[in-house]
Coordinates of C-alpha atoms in Angstrom, one line a residue:
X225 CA -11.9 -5.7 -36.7
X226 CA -9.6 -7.6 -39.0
X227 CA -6.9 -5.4 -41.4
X228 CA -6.2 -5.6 -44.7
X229 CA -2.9 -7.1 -45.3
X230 CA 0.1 -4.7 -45.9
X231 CA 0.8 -6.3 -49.6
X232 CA -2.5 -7.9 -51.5
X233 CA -0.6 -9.5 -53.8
X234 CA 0.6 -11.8 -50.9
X235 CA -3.1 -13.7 -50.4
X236 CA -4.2 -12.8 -53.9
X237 CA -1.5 -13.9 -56.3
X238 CA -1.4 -13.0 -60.0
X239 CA -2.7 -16.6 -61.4
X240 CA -5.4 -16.6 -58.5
X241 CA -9.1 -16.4 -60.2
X242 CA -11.8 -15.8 -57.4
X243 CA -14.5 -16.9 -59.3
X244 CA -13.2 -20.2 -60.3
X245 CA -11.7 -20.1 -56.3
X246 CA -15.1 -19.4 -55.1
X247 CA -17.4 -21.9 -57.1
X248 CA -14.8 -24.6 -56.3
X249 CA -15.2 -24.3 -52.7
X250 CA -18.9 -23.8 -52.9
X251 CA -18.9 -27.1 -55.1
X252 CA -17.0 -29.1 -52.6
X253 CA -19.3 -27.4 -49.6
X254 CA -22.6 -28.7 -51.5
X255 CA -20.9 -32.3 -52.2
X256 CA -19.8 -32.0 -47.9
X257 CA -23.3 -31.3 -47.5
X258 CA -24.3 -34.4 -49.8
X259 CA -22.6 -36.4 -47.0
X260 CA -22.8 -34.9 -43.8
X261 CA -26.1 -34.2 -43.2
X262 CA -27.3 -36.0 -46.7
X263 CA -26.5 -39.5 -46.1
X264 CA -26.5 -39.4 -42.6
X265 CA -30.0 -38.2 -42.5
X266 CA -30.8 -40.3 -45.3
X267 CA -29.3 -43.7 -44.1
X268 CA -30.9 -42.8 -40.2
X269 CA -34.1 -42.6 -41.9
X270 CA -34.7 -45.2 -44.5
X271 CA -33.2 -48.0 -42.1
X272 CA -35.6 -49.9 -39.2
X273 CA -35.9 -48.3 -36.5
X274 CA -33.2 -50.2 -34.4
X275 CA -30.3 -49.2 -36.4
X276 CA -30.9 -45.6 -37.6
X277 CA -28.2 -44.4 -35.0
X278 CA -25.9 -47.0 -36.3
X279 CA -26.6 -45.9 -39.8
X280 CA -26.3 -42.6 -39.5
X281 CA -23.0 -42.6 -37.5
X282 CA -21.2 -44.9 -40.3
X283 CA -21.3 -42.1 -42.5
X284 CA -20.6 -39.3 -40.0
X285 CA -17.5 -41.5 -38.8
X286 CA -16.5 -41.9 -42.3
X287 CA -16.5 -38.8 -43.7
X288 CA -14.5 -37.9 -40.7
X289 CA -11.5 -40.4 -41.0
X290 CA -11.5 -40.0 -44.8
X291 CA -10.6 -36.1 -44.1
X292 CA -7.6 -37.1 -41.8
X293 CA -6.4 -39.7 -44.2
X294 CA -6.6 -37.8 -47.3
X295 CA -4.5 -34.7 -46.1
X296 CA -2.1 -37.2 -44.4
X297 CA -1.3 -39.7 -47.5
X298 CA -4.3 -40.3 -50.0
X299 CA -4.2 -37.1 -51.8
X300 CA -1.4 -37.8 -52.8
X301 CA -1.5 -41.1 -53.7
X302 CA -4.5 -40.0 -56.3
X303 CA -3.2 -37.0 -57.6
X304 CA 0.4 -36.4 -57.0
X305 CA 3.0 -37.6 -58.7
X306 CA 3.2 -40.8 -60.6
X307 CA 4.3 -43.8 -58.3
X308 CA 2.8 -46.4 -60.5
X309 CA 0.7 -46.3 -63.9
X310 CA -2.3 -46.4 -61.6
X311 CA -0.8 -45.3 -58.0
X312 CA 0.6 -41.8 -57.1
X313 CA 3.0 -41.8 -54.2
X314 CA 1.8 -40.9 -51.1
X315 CA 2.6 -37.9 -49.5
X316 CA 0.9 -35.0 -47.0
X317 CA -0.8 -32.6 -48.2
X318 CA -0.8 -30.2 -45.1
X319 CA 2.5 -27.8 -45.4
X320 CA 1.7 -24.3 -46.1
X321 CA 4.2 -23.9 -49.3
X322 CA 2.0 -26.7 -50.7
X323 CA -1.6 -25.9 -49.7
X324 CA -1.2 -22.0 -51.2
X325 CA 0.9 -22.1 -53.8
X326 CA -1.4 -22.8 -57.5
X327 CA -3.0 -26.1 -57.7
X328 CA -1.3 -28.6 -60.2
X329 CA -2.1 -32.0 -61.0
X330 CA 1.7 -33.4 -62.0
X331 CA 1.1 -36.9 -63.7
X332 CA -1.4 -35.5 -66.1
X333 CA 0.6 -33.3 -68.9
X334 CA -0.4 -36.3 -71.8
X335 CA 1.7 -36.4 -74.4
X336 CA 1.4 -37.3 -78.4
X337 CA 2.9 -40.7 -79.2
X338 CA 6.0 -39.9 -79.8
X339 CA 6.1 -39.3 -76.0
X340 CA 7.9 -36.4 -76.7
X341 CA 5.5 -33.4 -77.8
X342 CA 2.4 -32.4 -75.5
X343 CA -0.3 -33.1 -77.3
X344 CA -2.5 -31.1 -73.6
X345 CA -0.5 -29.5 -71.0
X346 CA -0.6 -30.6 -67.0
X347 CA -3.6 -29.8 -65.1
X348 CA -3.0 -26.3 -63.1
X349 CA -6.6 -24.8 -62.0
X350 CA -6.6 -21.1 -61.2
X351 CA -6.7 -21.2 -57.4
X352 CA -4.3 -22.5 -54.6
X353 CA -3.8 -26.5 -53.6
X354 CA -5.8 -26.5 -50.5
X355 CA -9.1 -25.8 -52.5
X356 CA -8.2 -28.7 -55.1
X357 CA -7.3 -30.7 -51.8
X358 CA -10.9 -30.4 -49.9
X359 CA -12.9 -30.4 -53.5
X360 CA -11.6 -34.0 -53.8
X361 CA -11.7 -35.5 -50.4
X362 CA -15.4 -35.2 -50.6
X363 CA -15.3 -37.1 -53.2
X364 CA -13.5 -39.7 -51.7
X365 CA -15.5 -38.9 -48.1
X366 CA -18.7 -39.8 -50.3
X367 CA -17.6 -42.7 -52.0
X368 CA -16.5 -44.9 -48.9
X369 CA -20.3 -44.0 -47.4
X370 CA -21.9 -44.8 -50.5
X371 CA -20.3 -48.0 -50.1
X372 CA -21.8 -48.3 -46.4
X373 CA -25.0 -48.5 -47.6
X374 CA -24.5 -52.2 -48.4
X375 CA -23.7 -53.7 -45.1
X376 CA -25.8 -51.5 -42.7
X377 CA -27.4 -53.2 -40.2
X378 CA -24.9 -55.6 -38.9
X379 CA -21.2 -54.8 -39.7
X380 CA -19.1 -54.5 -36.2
X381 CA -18.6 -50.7 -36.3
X382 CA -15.3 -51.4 -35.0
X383 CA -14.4 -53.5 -37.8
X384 CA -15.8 -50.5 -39.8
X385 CA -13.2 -48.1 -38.0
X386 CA -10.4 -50.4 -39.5
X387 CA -12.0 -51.0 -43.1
X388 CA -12.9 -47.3 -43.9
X389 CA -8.7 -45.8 -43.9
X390 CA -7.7 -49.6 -45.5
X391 CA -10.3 -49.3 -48.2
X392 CA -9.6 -45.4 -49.1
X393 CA -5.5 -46.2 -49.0
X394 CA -5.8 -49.5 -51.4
X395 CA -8.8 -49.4 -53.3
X396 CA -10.6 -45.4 -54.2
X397 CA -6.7 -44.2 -54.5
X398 CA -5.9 -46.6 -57.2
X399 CA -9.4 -45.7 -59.3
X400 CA -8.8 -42.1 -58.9
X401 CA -5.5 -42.1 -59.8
X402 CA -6.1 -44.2 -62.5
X403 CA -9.2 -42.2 -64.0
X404 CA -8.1 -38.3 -63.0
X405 CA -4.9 -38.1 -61.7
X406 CA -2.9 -39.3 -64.3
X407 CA -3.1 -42.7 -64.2
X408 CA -3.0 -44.8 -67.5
X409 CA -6.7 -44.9 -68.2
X410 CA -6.6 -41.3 -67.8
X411 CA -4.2 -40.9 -70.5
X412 CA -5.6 -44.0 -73.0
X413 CA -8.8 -41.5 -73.0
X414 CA -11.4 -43.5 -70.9
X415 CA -14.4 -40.9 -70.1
X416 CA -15.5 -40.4 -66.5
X417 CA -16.5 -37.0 -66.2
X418 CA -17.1 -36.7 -62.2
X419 CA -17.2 -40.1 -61.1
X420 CA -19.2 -42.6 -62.6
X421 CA -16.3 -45.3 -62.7
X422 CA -14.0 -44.1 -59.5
X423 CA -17.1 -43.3 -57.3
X424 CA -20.5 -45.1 -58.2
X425 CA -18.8 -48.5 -59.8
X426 CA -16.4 -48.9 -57.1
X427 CA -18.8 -48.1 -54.1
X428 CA -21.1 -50.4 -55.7
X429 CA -19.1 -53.4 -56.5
X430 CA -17.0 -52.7 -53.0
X431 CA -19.9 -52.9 -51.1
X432 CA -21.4 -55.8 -53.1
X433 CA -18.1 -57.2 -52.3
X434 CA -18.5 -56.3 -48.6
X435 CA -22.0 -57.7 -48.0
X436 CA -20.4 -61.3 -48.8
X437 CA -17.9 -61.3 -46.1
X438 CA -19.8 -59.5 -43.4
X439 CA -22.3 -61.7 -44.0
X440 CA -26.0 -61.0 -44.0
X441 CA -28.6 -59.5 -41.1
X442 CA -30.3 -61.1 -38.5
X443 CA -33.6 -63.0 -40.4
X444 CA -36.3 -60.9 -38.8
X445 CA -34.5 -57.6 -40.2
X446 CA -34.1 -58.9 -43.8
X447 CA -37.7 -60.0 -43.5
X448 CA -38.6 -56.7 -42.2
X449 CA -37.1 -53.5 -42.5
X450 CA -39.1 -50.8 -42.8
X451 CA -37.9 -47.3 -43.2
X452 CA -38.6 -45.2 -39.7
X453 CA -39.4 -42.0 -41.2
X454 CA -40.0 -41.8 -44.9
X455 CA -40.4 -37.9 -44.3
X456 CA -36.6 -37.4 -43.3
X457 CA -35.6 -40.1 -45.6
X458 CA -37.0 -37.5 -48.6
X459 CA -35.1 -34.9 -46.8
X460 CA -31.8 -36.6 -47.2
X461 CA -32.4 -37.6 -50.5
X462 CA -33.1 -33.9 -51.7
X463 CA -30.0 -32.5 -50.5
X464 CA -28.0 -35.5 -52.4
X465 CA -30.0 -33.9 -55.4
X466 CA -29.5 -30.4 -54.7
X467 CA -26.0 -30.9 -54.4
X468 CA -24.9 -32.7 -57.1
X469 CA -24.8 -29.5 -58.9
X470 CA -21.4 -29.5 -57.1
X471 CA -20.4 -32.8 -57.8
X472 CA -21.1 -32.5 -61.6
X473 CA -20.4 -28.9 -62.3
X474 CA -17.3 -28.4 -59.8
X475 CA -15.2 -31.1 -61.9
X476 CA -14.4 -28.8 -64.3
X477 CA -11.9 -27.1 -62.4
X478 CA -13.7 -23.6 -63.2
X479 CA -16.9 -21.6 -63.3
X480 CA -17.0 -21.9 -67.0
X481 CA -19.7 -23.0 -69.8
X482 CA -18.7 -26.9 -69.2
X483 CA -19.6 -26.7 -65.6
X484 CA -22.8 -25.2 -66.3
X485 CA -23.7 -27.7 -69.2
X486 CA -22.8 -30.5 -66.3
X487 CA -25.4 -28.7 -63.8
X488 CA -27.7 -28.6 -66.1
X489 CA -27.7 -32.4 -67.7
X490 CA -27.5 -33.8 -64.0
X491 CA -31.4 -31.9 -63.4
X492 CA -32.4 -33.5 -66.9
X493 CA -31.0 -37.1 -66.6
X494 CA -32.4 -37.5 -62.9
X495 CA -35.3 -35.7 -63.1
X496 CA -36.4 -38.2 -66.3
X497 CA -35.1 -41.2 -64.2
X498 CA -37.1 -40.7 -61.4
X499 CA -40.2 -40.1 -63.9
X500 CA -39.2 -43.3 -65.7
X501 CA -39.1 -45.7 -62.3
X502 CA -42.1 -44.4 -60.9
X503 CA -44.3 -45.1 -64.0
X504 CA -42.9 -48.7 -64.1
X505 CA -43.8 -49.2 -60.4
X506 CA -47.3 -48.1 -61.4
X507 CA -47.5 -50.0 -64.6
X508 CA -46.3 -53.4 -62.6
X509 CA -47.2 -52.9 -59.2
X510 CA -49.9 -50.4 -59.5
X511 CA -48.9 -48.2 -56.9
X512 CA -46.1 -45.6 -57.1
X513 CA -43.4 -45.9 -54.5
X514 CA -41.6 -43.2 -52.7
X515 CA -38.9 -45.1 -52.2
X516 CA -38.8 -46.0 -55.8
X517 CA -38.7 -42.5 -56.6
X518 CA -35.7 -41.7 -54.4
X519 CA -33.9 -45.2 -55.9
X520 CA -35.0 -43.3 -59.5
X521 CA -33.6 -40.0 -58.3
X522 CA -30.2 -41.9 -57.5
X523 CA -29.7 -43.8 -60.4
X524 CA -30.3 -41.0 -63.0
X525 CA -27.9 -39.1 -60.5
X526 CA -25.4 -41.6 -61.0
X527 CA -25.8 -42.6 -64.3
X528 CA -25.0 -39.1 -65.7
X529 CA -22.3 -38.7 -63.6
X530 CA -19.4 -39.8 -66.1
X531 CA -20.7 -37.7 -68.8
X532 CA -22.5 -34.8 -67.1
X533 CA -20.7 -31.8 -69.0
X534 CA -19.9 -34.5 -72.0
X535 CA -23.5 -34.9 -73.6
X536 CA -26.3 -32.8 -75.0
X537 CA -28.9 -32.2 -73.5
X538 CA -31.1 -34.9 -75.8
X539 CA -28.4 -37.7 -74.7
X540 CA -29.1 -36.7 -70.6
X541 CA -32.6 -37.9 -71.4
X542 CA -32.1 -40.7 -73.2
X543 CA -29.6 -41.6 -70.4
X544 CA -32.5 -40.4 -67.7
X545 CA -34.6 -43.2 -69.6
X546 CA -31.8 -45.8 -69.5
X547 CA -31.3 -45.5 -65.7
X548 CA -34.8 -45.0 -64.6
X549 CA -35.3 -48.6 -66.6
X550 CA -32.0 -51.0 -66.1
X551 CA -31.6 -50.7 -62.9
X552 CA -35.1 -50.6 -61.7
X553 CA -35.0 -54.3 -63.8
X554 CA -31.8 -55.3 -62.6
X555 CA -33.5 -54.4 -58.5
X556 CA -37.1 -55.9 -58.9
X557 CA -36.8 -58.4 -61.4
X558 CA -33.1 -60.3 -61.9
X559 CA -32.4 -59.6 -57.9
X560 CA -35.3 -61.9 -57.3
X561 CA -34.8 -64.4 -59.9
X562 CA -30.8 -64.8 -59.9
X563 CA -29.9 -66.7 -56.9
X564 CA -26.6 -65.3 -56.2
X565 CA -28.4 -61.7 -55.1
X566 CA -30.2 -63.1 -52.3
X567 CA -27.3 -64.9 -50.7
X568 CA -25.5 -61.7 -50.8
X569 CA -27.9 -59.2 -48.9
X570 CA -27.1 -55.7 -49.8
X571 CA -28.7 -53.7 -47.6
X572 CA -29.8 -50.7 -49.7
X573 CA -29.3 -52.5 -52.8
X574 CA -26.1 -50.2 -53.6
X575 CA -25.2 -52.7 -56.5
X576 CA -28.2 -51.9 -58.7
X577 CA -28.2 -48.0 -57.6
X578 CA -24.1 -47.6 -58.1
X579 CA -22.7 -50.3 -60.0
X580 CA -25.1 -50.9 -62.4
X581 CA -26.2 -47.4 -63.1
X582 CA -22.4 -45.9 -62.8
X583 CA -21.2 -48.7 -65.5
X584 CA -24.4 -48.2 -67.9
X585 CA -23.3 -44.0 -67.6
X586 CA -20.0 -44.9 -68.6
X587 CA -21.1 -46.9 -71.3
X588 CA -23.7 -44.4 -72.8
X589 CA -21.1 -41.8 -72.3
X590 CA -19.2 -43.6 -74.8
X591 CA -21.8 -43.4 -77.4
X592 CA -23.3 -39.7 -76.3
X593 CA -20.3 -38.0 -75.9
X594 CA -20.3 -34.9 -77.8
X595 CA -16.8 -34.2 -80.2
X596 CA -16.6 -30.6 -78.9
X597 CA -17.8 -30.2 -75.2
X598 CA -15.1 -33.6 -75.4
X599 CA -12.6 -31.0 -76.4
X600 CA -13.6 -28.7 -73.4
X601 CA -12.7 -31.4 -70.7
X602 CA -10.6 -34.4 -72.3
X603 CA -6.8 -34.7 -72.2
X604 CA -7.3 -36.9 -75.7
X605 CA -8.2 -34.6 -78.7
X606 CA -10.6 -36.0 -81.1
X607 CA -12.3 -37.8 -78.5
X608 CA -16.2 -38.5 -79.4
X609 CA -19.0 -40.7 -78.4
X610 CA -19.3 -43.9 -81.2
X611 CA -22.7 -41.8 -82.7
X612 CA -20.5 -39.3 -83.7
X613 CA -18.4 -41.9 -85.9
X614 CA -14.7 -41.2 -87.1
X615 CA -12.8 -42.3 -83.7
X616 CA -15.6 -42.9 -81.5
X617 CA -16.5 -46.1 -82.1
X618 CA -13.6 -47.1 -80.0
X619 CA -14.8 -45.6 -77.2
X620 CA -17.2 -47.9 -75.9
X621 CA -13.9 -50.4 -76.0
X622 CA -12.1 -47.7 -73.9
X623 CA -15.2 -47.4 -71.2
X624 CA -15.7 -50.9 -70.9
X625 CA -12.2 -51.7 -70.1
X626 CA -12.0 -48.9 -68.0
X627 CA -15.2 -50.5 -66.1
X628 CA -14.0 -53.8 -66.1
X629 CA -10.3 -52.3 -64.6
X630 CA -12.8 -50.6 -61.9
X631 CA -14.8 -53.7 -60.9
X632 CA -11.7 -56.3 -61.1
X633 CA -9.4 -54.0 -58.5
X634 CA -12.4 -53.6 -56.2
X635 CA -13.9 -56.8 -56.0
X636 CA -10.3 -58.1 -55.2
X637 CA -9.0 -55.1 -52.3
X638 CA -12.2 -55.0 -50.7
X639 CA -12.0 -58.9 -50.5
X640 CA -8.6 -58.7 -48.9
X641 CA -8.9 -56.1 -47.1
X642 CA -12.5 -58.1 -45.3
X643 CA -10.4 -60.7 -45.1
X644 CA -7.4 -59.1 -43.1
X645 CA -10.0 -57.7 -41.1
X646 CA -11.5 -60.6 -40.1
X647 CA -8.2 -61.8 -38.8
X648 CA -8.3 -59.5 -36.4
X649 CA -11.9 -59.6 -35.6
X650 CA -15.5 -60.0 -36.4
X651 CA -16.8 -57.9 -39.5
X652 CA -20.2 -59.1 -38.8
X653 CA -21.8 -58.1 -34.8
X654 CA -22.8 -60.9 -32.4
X655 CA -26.1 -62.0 -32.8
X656 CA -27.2 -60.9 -29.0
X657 CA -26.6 -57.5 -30.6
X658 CA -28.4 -57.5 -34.2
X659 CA -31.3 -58.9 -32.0
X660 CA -31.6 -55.0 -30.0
X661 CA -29.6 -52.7 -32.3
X662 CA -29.0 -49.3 -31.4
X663 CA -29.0 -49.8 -27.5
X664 CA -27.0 -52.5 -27.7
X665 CA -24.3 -51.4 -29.7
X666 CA -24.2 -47.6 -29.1
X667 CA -26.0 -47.3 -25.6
X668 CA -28.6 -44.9 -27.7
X669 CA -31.8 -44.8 -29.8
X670 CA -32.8 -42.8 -32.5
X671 CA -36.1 -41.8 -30.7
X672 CA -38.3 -41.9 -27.9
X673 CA -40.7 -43.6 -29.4
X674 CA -41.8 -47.6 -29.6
X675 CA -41.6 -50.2 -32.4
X676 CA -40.9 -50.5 -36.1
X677 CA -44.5 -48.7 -36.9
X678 CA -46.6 -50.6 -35.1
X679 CA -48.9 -49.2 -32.3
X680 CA -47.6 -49.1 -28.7
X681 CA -47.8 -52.4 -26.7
X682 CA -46.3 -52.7 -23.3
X683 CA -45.9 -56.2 -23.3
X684 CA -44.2 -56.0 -26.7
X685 CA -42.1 -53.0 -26.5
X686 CA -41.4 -52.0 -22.7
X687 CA -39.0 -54.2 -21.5
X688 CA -38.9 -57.3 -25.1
X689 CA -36.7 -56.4 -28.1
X690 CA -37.8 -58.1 -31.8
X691 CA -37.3 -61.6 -30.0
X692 CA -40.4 -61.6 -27.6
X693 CA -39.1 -64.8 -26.1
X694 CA -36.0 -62.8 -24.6
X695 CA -35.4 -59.9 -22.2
X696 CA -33.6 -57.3 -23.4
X697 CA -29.8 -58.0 -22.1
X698 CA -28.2 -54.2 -22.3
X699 CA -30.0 -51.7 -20.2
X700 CA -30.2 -48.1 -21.4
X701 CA -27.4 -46.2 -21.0
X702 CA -26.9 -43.8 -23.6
X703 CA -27.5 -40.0 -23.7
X704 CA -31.3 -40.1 -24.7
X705 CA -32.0 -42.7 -21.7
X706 CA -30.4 -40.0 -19.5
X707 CA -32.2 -37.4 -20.6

């Protein structure tokens, strides 16, 4: 049985507040959970059959370099001190002077103009650095396997290995240190509450980005790619719901009325966004999709994200309207009509769910944003949405900039990054491989079962993968086959 220590002031210091300690953790915990076993459940279930392994160990693989790279470097590099106006330096984050002493965040004391007086002193939460140190690398763990979800199904995991710490170190460090550590959009006043710019808009336009140079899948999947187990796929998706009250109401820094006003919009905005996409399948396609519902979920998710514990209540369902429309429009209708979307296949149509739906919350944000719940959060005083009038009508300037900064950086360091990549070897898996999947690339399948859906037929599925014409060139040699 464990003691008590000799002197409590030792592990509970004077500026130490365990409830803003303990909701912090919890809040990170529920955004872990988001990933690992959310996405990985949810991207091993609404892929075909043949690559739900493959999905689903993308994200588990990512989530787990991201933690290793974070406490070695990119912590730092996001919210340390200032290297450049949108790069901190880099730096560990795993010495024990550091990780307990009280969290700070050193490039964000904002000053008035005269650069002299501080017009909102440096960020310095009420619990120790190794709680403000996980709390954020979910974030980032989450945003590099959001960004998955638009080249699964055929990108070399090895290349994957190499992209995951490149992309992190040169592309989510700059965003996050621009938007929240710091950086110069944080101080110019751009809103982006929990993420809507530095996690939706960069995973989307990343893995937009992404999708070009991997290239797209093998014909017969793009044809066909049915989801293996809707069931599990709903499964997934209702613990990335359940546990975005972390990810909206944890940014904060504290248990305190803000948080709960950001838990609270993120239920209203995606609960109306899933309402809203589902009556449009019905009114246009006269049936309502599950799917569609989960895409509806995710965009009224995302879209509220940047001003989650900024708006009323009224302006999280007007935003839950705005998501559950625009980006069902921009999927079904402009994705099939504007030729450059299906040269570019995006697997689970991250651009539509994340790009577009992070960059319309930004922008509603600007208008919504309530003058004093701003004041709760901001490092700008005064700041307000443009229907609030005096200084807000500036602020749709300052969110579209901030966007534009967003989509530019990524579009470029995920290019280069693909690029350097490709130097070194394929981003895109041989095609004797995207013909079998699973076996063939991991020596494992996701179950013991036959097909894509269809009924059992030996001659199709005992010893043929999707091309009947060919024998299937890897045996089984994976765990599963064993047992």
């Amino acid at each position: 049985m464990a003691t008590a220590p000799s002197s409590p002031s030792l592990s509970v210091p004077d500026w130490l507040n365990k409830g803003d300690n303990a909701w912090q953790m919890i809040s990170a915990t529920l955004v872990g959970l988001q990933s690992v076993p959310g996405l990985v459940i949810l991207y091993g279930s609404i892929v075909k059959k043949k690559w739900a392994v493959n999905s689903a160990f993308m994200a588990l693989y990512a989530f787990a370099a991201v933690v290793i790279c974070w406490v070695t470097w990119a912590y730092k590099m996001s919210f340390g001190e200032k290297l450049l106006p949108f790069w901190g330096k880099a730096g560990p984050a795993l010495g024990q002077n550091f990780l307990i002493s009280q969290s700070k965040l050193p490039a964000t004391t904002h000053y008035h103009s005269d650069g002299v007086t501080v017009e909102t002193p440096m960020v310095t939460p009420y619990y120790p650095a190794a709680t403000m140190v996980w709390f954020q690398c979910v974030f980032a763990a989450i945003t590099v396997i959001l960004l998955a979800g638009s080249v699964l199904g055929r990108m070399n995991f090895k290349a994957w290995m190499m992209f995951v710490p490149l992309w992190l170190t040169f592309s989510y460090t700059v965003g996050a240190f621009s938007l929240w550590g710091g950086g110069f959009l944080f101080h110019w006043g751009v809103m982006d509450y929990s993420g809507g710019y530095v996690i939706h808009l960069s995973s989307g336009i990343a893995g937009f980005t992404a999708a070009f140079w991997v290239g797209p899948r093998a014909k017969k999947d793009r044809e066909r790619f049915p989801p293996n187990n809707v069931l599990l796929m709903l499964a997934g998706a209702g613990l990335l719901w359940m546990g975005w009250a972390g990810f909206n109401g944890g940014d904060p820094y504290a248990a305190n009325t803000d948080s709960s006003m950001a838990v609270l919009n993120t239920n209203i905005c995606a609960a109306t966004s899933l309402l809203v996409w589902t009556w449009l399948d019905v009114i246009f396609f006269n049936k309502p999709s599950v799917i569609g519902a989960v895409q509806g979920m995710i965009t009224g998710l995302v879209c509220i994200t940047p001003g989650a514990g900024l708006v009323q209540g009224w302006g999280a369902i007007v935003m839950g309207v705005m998501s559950g429309s625009v980006p069902w429009f921009t999927m079904m209708i402009i994705d099939k009509r504007w030729k450059l979307f299906p040269k570019i296949d995006d697997t689970l149509g991250v651009f539509h769910t994340h790009a577009v739906a992070g960059l319309l919350g930004g922008l509603l944000t600007g208008l919504f944003a309530e003058p004093r719940l701003c004041s709760l959060f901001l490092p700008v005083t005064n700041s307000r949405g443009a229907v609030y009038g005096g200084s807000g009508g500036v602020q749709i300037l300052k969110q579209l900039v901030g966007g534009l900064f967003i989509i530019g950086w990524n579009f470029v360091a995920t290019s280069v990054i693909c690029i350097a990549i490709k130097t070194v070897m394929p981003l895109r898996m041989p095609e004797d491989q995207l013909l079998i999947g699973d076996d063939a690339v991991h020596g494992e399948e996701a179950y013991a079962l036959w097909g894509d859906g269809e009924k059992y037929d030996f001659l199709k599925h005992e010893i043929f993968s999707d091309d009947n014409s060919q024998p299937r060139q890897y045996p089984s040699s994976g765990a599963t086959q064993v047992v």
